[in-house]
Short mmCIF file of C-alpha atoms and ligand atoms in Angstrom, two decimals:
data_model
loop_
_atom_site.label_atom_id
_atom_site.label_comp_id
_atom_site.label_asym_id
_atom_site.label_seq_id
_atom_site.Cartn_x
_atom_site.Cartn_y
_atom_site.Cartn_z
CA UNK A 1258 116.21 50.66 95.21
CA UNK A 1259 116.36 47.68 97.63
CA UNK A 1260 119.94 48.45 98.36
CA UNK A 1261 118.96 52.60 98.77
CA UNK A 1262 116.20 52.03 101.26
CA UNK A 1263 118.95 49.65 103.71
CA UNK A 1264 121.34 52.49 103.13
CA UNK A 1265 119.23 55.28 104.71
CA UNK A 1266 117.49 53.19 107.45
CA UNK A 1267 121.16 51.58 108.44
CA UNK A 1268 123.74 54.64 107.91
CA UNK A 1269 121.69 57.68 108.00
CA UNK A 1270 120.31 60.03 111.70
CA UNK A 1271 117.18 61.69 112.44
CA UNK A 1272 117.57 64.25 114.91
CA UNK A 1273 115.01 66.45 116.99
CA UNK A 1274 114.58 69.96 115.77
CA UNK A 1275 117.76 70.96 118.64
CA UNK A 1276 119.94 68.01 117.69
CA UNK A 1277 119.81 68.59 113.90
CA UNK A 1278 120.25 72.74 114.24
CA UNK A 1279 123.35 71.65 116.47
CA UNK A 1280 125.00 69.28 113.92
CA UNK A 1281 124.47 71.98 111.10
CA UNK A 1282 125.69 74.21 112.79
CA UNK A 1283 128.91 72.38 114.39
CA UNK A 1284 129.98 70.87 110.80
CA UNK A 1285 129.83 73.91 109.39
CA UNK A 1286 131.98 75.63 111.71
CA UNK A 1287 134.31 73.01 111.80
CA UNK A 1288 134.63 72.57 107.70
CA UNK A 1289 134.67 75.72 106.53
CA UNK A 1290 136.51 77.46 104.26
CA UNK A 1291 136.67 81.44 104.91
CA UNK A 1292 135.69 83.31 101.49
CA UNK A 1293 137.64 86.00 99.69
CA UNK A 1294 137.01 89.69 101.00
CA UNK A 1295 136.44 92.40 99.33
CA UNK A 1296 136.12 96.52 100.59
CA UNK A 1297 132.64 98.05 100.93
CA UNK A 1298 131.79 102.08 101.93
CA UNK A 1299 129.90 102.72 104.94
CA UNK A 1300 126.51 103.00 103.14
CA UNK A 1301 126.64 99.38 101.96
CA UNK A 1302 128.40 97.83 104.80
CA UNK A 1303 124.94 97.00 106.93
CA UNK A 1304 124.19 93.21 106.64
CA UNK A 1305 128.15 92.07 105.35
CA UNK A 1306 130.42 90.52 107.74
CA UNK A 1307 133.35 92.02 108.77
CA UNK A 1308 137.12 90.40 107.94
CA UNK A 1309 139.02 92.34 110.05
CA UNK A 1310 138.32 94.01 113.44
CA UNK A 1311 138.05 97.66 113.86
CA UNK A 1312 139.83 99.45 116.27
CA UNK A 1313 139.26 103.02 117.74
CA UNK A 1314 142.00 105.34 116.26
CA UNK A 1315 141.38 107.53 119.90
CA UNK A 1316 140.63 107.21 123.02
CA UNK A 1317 136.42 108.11 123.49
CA UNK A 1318 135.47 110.15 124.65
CA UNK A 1319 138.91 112.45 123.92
CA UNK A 1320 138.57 114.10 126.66
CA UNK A 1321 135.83 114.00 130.11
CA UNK A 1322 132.38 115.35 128.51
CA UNK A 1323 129.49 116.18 130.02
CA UNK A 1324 125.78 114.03 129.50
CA UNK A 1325 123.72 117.13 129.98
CA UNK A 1326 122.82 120.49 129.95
CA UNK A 1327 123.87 122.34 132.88
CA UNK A 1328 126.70 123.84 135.24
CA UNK A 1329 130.04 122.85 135.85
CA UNK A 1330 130.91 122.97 139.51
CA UNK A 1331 133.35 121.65 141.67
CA UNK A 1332 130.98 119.06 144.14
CA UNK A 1333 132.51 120.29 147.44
CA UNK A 1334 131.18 123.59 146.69
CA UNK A 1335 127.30 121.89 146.42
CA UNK A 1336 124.51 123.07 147.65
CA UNK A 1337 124.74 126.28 147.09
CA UNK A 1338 125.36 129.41 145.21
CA UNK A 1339 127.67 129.87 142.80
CA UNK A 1340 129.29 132.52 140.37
CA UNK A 1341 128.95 132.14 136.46
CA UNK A 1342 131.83 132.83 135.05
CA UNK A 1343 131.67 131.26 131.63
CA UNK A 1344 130.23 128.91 128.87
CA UNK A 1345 131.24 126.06 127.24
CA UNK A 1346 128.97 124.41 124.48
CA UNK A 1347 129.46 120.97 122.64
CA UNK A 1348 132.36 121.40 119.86
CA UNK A 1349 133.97 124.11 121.82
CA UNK A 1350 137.15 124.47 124.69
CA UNK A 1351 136.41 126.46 128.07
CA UNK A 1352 140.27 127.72 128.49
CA UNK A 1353 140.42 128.83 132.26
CA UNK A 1354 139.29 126.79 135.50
CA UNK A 1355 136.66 126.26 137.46
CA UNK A 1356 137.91 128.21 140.69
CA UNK A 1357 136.24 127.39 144.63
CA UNK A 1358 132.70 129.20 144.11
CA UNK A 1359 132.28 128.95 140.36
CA UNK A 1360 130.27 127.61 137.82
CA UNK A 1361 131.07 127.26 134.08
CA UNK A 1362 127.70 126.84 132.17
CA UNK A 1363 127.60 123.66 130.65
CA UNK A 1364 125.95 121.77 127.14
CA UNK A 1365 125.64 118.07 126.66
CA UNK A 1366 128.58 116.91 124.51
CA UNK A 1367 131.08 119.98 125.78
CA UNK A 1368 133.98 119.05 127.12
CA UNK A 1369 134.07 119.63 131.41
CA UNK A 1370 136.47 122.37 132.27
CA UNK A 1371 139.47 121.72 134.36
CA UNK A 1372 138.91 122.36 137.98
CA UNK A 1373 135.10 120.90 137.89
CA UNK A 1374 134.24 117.48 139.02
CA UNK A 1375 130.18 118.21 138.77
CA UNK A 1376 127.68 118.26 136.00
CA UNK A 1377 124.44 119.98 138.11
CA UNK A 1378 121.39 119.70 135.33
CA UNK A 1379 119.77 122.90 134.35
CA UNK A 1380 116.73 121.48 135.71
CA UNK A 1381 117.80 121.40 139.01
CA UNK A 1382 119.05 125.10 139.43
CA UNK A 1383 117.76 128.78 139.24
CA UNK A 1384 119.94 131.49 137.58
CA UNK A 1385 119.61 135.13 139.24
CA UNK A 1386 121.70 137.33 137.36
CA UNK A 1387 125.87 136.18 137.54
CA UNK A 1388 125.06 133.75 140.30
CA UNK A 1389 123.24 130.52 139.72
CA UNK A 1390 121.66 128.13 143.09
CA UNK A 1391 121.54 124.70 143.34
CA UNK A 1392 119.86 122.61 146.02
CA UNK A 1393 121.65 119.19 144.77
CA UNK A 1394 124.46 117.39 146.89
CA UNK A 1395 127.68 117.32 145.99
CA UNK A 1396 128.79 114.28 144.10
CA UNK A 1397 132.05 114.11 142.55
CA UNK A 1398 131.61 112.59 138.68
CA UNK A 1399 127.90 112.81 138.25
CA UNK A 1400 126.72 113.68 134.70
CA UNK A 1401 130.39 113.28 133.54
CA UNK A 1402 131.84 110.65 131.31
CA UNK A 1403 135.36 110.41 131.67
CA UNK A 1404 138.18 110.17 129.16
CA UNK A 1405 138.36 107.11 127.84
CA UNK A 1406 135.68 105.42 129.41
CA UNK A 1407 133.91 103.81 126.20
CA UNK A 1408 137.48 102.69 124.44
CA UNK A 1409 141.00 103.20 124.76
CA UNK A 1410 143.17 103.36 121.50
CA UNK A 1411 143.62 100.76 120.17
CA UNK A 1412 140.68 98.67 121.18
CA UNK A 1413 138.50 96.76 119.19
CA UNK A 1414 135.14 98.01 118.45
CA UNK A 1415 133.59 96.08 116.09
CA UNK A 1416 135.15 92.76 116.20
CA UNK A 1417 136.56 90.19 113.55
CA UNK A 1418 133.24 87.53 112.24
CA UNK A 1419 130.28 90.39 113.51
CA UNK A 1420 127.65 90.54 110.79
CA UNK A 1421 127.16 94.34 110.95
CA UNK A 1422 124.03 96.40 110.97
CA UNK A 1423 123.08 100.12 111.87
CA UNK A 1424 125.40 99.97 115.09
CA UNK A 1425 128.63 98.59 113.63
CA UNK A 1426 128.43 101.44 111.09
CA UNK A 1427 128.44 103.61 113.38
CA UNK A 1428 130.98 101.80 115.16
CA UNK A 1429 132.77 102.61 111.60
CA UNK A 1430 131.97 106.10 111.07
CA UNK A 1431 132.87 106.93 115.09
CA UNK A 1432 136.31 105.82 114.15
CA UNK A 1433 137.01 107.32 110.79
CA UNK A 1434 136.42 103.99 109.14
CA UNK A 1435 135.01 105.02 105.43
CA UNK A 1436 135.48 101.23 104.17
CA UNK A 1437 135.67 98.22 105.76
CA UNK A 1438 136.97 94.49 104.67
CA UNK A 1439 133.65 92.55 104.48
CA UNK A 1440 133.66 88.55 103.09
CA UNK A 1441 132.10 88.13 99.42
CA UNK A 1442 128.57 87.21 99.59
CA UNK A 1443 128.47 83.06 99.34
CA UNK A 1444 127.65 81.99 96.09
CA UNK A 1445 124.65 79.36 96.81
CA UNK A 1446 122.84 77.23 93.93
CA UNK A 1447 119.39 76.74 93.92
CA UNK A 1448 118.19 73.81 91.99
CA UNK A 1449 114.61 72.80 92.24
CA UNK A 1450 113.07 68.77 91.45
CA UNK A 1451 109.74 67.65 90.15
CA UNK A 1452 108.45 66.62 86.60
CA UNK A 1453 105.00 68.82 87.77
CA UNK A 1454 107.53 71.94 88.19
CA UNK A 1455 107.31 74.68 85.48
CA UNK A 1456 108.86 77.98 85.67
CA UNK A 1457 106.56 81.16 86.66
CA UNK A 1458 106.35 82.77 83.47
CA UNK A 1459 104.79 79.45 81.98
CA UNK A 1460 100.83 78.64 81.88
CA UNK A 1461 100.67 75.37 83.95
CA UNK A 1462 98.57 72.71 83.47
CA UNK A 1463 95.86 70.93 86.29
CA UNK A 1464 99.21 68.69 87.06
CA UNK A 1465 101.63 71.51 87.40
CA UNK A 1466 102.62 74.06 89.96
CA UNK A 1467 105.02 77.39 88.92
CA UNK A 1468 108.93 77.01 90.74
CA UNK A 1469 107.99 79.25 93.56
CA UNK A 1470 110.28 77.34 95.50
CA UNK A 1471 113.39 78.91 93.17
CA UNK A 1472 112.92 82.48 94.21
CA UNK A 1473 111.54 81.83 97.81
CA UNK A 1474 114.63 80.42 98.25
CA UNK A 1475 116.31 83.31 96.36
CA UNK A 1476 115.03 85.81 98.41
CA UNK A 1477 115.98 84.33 101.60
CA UNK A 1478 119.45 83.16 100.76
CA UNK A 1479 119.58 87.21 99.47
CA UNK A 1480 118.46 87.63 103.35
CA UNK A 1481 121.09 85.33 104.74
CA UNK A 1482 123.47 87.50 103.32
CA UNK A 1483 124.21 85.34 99.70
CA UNK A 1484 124.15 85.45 96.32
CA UNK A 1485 121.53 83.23 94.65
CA UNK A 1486 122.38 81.76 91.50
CA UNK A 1487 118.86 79.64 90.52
CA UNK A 1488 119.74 76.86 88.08
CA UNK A 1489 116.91 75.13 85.76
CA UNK A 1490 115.07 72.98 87.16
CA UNK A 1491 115.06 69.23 86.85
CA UNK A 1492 112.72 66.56 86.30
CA UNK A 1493 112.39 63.85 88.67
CA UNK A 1494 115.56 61.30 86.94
CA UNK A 1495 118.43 60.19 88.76
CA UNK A 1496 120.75 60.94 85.75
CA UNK A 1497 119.92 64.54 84.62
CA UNK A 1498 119.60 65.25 88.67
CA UNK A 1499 122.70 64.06 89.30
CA UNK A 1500 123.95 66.06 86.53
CA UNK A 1501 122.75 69.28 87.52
CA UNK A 1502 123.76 68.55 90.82
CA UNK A 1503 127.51 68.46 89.99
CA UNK A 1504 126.91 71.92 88.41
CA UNK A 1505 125.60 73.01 91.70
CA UNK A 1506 128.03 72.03 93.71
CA UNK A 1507 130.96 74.07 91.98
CA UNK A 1508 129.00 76.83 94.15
CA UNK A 1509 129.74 77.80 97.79
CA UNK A 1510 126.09 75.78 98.95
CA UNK A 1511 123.09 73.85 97.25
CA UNK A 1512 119.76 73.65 98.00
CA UNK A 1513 117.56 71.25 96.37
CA UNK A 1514 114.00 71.54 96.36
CA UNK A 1515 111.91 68.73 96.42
CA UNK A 1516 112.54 64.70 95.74
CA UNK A 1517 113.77 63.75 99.41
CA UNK A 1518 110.77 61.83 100.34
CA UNK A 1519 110.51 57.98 100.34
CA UNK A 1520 108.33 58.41 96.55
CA UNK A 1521 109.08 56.25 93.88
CA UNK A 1522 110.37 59.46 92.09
CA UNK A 1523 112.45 60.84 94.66
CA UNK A 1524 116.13 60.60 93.38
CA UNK A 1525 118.14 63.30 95.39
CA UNK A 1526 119.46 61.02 97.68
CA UNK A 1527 120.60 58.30 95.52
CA UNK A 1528 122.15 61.16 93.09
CA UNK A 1529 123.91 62.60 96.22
CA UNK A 1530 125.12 59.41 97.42
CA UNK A 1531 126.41 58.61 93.32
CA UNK A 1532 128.31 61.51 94.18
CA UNK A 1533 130.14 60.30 97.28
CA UNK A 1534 127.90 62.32 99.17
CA UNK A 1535 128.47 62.15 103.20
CA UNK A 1536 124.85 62.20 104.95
CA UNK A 1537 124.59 63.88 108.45
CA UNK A 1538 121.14 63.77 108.57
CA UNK A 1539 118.04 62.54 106.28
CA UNK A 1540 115.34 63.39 108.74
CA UNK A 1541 114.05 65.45 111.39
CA UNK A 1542 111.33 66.16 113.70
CA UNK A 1543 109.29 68.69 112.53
CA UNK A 1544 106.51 69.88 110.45
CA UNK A 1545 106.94 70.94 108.05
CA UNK A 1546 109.73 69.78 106.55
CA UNK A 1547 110.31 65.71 108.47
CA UNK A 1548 112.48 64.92 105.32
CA UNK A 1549 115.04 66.69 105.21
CA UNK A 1550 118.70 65.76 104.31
CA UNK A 1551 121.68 67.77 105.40
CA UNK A 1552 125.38 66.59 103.96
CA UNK A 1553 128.34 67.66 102.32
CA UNK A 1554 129.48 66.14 98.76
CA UNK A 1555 132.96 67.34 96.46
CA UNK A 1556 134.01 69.74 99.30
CA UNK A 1557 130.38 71.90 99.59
CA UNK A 1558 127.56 71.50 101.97
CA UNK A 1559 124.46 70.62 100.56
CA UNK A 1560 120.66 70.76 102.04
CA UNK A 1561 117.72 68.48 100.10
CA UNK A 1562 114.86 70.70 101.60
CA UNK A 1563 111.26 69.11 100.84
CA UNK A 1564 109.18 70.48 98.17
CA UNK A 1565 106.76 71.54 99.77
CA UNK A 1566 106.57 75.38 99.80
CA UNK A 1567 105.83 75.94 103.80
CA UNK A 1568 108.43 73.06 104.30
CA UNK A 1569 111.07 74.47 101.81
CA UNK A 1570 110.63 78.15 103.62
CA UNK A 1571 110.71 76.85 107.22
CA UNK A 1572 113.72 74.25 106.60
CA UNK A 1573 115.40 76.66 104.93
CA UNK A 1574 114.93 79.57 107.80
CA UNK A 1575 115.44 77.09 110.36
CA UNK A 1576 118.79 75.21 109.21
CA UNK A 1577 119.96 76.61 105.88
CA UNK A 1578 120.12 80.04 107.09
CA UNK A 1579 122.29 79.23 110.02
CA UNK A 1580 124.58 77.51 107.65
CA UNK A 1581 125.00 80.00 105.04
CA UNK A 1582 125.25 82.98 107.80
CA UNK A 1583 128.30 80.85 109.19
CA UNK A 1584 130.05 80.13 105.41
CA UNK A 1585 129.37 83.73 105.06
CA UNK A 1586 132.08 84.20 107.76
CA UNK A 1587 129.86 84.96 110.33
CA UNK A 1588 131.22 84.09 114.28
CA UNK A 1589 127.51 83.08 114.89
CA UNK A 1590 123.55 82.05 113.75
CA UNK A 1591 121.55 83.14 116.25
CA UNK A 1592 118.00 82.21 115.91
CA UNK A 1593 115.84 84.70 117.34
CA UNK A 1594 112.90 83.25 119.71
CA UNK A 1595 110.39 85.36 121.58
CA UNK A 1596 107.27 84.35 123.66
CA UNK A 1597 103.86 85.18 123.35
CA UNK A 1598 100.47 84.51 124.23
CA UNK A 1599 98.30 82.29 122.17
CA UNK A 1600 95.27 83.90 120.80
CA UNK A 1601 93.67 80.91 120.82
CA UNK A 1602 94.11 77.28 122.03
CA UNK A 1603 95.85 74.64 120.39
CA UNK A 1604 95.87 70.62 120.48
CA UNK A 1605 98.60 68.74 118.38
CA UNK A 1606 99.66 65.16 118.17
CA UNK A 1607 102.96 65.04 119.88
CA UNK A 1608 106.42 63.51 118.67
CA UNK A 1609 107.07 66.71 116.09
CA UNK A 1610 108.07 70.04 116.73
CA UNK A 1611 106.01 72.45 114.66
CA UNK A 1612 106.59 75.93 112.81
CA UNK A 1613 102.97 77.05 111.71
CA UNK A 1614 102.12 79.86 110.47
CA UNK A 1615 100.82 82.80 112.92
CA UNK A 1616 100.32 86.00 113.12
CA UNK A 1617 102.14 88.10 115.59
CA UNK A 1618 99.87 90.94 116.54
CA UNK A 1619 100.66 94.79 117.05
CA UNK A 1620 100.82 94.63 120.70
CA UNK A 1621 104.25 92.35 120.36
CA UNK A 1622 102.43 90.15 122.99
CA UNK A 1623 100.23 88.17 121.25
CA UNK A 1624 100.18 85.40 118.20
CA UNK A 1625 97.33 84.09 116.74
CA UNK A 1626 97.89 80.75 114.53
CA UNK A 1627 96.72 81.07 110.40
CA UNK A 1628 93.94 78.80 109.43
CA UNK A 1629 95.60 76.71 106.67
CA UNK A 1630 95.15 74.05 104.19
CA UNK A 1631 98.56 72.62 104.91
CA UNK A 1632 102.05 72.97 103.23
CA UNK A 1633 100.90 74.24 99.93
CA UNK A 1634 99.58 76.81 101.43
CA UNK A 1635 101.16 79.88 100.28
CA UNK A 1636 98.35 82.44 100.36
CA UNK A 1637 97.77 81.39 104.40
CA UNK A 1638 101.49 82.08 105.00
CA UNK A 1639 101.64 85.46 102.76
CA UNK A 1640 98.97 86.37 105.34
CA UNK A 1641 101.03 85.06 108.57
CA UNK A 1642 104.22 87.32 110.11
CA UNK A 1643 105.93 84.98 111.71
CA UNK A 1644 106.33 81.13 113.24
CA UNK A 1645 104.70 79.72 116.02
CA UNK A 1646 106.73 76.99 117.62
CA UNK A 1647 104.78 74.07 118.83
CA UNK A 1648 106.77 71.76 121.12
CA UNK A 1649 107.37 68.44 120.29
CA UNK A 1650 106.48 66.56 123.63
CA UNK A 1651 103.53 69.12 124.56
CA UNK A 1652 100.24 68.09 122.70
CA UNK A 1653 97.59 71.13 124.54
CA UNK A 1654 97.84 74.59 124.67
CA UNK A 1655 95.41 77.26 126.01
CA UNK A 1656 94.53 79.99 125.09
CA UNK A 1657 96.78 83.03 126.99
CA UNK A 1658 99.51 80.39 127.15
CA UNK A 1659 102.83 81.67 126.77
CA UNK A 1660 104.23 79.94 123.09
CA UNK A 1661 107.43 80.93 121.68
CA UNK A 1662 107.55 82.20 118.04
CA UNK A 1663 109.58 82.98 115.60
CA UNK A 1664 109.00 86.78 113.73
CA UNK A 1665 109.93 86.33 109.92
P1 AMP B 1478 108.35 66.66 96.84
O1 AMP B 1478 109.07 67.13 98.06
O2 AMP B 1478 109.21 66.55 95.65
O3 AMP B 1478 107.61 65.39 97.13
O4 AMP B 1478 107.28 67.77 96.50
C1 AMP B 1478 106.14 67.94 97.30
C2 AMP B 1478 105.17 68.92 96.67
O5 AMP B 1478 105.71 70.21 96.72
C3 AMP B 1478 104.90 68.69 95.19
O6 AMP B 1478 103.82 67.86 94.99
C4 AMP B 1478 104.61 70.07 94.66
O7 AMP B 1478 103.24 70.34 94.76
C5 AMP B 1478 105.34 70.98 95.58
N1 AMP B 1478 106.57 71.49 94.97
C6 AMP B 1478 107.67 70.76 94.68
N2 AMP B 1478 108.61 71.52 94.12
C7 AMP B 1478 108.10 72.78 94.07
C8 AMP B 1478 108.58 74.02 93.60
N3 AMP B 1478 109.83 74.13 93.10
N4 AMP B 1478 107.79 75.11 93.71
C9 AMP B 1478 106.55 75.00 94.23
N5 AMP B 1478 106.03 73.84 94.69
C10 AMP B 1478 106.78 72.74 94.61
MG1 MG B 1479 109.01 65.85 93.80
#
């Protein structure tokens, strides 16, 4: 144990919350592996990234269309009044031209006839029999989008690495796309510590909690876009955790619950480093979740994520998610900040960053922190929407205070 404790203080980093997202998320991109494909249909293509870019099999619009409802003119023939000698609606042609003096009546979506240069809106003219008035300038191109002006043929519209959602499939269906090559969902291993861990459908005892941490976990890796594969737990011995670790790494990620801390009991570390484990970080600035060790052992990426349930869930959203999105194939992990005004004031003892719990109210505007009992706490954060982040080096807040949070 000696030996352990001069191996983490000597060889291994603690990072700021920043630092440490950075280093995830630069080894990741740099070590990865892409994973097999596989073709989905439109309907389940939301939420899988796509292998191969998309191109538009025409040029959009096909041909100039017009954006409302209205008359086709030609614009040096505006203000003024002109003769109606036709319709055109959306899905049909208008054959002829719009002579000097005409007006072709127009819908949104129908293509502009030759000879006009003008969409005038409905709204702005009044119809007296054949003829039809407008007091509108002239302005060559207004409510008209041109031939090709959203894509060429040819062009990429949904490109190579984009996780897609509604858009992209629409993207997909705009082009005649009915399938597209997504990645396979990453296989990731769950594999939660602790001799006082029992599994949910058991009766625990005073000691004991039920592995909420396993499907937690589950359900956000399912989020992240993988498939969780939740392996027995272990108890809290450096043999039988090293064992089931080597099981979990045949997958494309691990997380381990639990036994990073500097207990007597805590063996993931050592059982990593048995393993010829490479440590990027064992620590980081926050709370919850300060330990927490980030490496890569027998060609996979691992993450020893505190036990803790509010420290699993956060260190999980806040690092593993960003790595699994990117092993997924994604080009990027964006983590999604907004600001908002504190409900109430807050005081903190600087040097960590913290996620707490909050509630993120209807008006979008304003978060008000959960009262808590701490990182057990799951009934608090089942109650809480979202993440307030405290700032390391700032130790007061006001209330009305701009924060920034995190929506989960
Ligand atoms: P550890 O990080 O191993 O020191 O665990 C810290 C605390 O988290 C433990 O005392 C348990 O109460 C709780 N805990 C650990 N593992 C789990 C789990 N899989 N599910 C729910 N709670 C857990
Ligand atoms: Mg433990």
């Amino acid at each position: 144990m000696g030996h352990w404790l001069k191996f983490r203080m000597a060889e291994v980093a603690t990072y700021s919350f920043e630092d440490a997202r950075a280093v995830v998320i630069d080894r990741v991109r740099s070590l990865r592996t892409p994973p097999k494909t596989e073709m989905v249909g439109l309907i389940d293509a939301a939420g899988r990234v796509l292998m191969e870019e998309v191109r538009a099999d025409r040029e959009l619009p096909p041909v100039a269309r017009s954006l409302r409802d209205g008359f086709a003119v030609r614009s040096s023939d505006v203000p003024g009044t002109l003769r109606v000698v036709g319709e055109v609606r959306a899905g049909g042609m208008y054959e002829g031209e719009v002579g000097a003096g005409e007006a072709v009546e127009i819908m949104t979506g129908a293509p502009v006839p030759r000879g006009a240069d003008q969409v005038v809106m409905v709204e702005h003219t009044r119809r007296e029999g054949a003829n039809v008035t407008t007091d509108r300038a002239g302005k060559a191109g207004e409510f008209i989008n041109p031939a090709g002006a959203e894509c060429k043929a040819g062009d990429v519209v949904v490109a190579a690495g984009t996780r897609m959602d509604f858009v992209h499939v629409a993207a997909l269906a705009m082009v005649g796309a009915t399938q597209a090559r997504v990645y396979r969902r990453p296989k990731v291993a769950i594999l939660s510590t602790g001799d006082e861990v029992v599994p949910v459908e058991s009766r625990p005892g005073p000691s004991q909690v039920r592995n909420s941490n396993a499907w937690s976990l589950a359900a956000q890796v399912k989020r992240a876009g993988g498939e969780p594969v939740i392996l027995p737990a272990v108890r809290d011995d450096e043999e039988a955790t090293r064992r089931a670790m080597e099981d979990g790494l045949r997958h494309d990620l691990l997380l381990l619950s639990g036994g990073v801390s500097a207990g007597k009991y805590d063996f993931v570390e050592p059982a990593l480093a048995a393993l010829g484990a490479e440590f990027y970080f064992d620590r980081v600035l926050i709370q919850p979740g300060q330990p927490l060790v980030f490496g890569r052992a027998k060609e996979r990426f691992f993450f020893g994520l505190p036990g803790n349930p509010a420290s699993t869930m956060a260190t999980f959203e806040l690092f593993g998610r960003a790595a699994l999105e990117l092993l997924g194939g994604a080009n990027d992990a964006p983590l999604p900040l907004l600001w908002a005004k504190l409900k109430s004031g807050y005081r903190h003892k600087t040097g960590l960053a913290r996620f707490l719990p909050a509630r993120l109210l209807d008006d979008g505007q304003t978060v008000e922190p959960m009262v808590w009992a701490g990182s057990s706490d799951i009934a608090a954060m089942a109650r809480a929407n979202a993440y307030l982040v405290v700032e390391a080096e700032r130790g007061e807040y006001a209330a009305g205070d701009w924060i920034q949070v995190i929506p989960r």
